[in-house]
Amino acid sequence: MPVHPSDSAAARTARRVSRRLNIGAVPVGGGAPISVQTMTTTRTADIDATLQQIAEVTAAGCDIVRVAVPTPDDAAALATIVAKSPLPVIADIHFQPRYVFTAIDAGCAAVRVNPGNIKQFDNRIADIARAAAAAHVPIRVGVNAGSLDPRVLERHGAPTASALVESALHEAALFEEHGFGDLKIAVKHHDPRTMIAANRILAQQCDYPIHLGVTEAGPLLQGTIKSAAAFAILLADGIGDTIRVSISAPPVEQVKVGNHILQSLGLRPRALEIVSCPGCGRVQVDIHRLAARVEAAFEGFPHPLRIAVMGCIVNGPGEAREADLGVSSGNGKGQIFVHGKVIRTVPEHHIVDALLEEALALTEHPTEESPVNTDLCGTA
């Protein structure tokens, strides 16, 4: 598999070389920053509700949004949604290939098709390729374990990693036969191990951009863990160009988790980060409550500070010194650190207010002696 160093971490990982697509104004593949996607949960025909949800995920840091198109009313709403959306809109098409053409005519930035559940899909590829090429609209071939092409499923007996890849590459080859190669591929499974294996096989056999997702990953905690585990392994291999966290939670939460995963791997500029201890018998403060209060107080804070919230003298002072801003708590008080120096000691009930005050002072009036520590940020 050919590789080249990523822009952000040449020594840390090597990105798989893939062709580049443009999903609206967002580049995908070809060494572009890894993008975060989600899917709206509104009825697409409810234009106002859909645009409101798109605005919410935009504010949360989403790059690309997908909308479902199961009915004629949904298809009819696409043109208005595309015109008003701040994000590139991908139309998600199942069962009815005619909606692909509606989505292209509506100006969608891309179209996702699921060959496994579109009847006689292969017979329509020539027409779809022609329309997509004329409009410069990329196609995502999305293959899911739960809706695998019955012919492939019969040959393999189960939605194995090899079966997922075979189905995806078969459809891609049909598009290529008609001169269309602006393709992105996703092979998804609810089991992270199968999903990882499928994407590793896929990465070796093609140069299409790859969309990562553990499909039907589960509720918030379980789904986050499964997605983070799978993404971390594949991204460390240099595999993956765009991601979606498919957890049973609102789209905003999916976006937040996706961003946090990329930030933790140094693949997206770091936003505000809270470092806090898990608690133990040495702790002399309710560290869980304190960390939650700090997190709530800094919700939406726009600067990439690292804040340490610590509860004992073993690791507390050291972690607080390494952060932009920190507190080491105990005995009813907290020592407030700014860039490694204790600047004041406050009562426990004033810790959150003190951290907010110092954070505002750091970001509103940075000095050469105490700049905002942006060198800790990763880059995409």
PDB file of C-alpha atoms in Angstrom, residues 273 346 358:
ATOM      1  CA  GLU A 273      -9.448  19.739  26.756  1.00  0.00           C
ATOM      2  CA  VAL A 346      -8.993  29.731  46.536  1.00  0.00           C
ATOM      3  CA  GLU A 358      -8.044  32.935  34.590  1.00  0.00           C
TER       4      GLU A 358
END
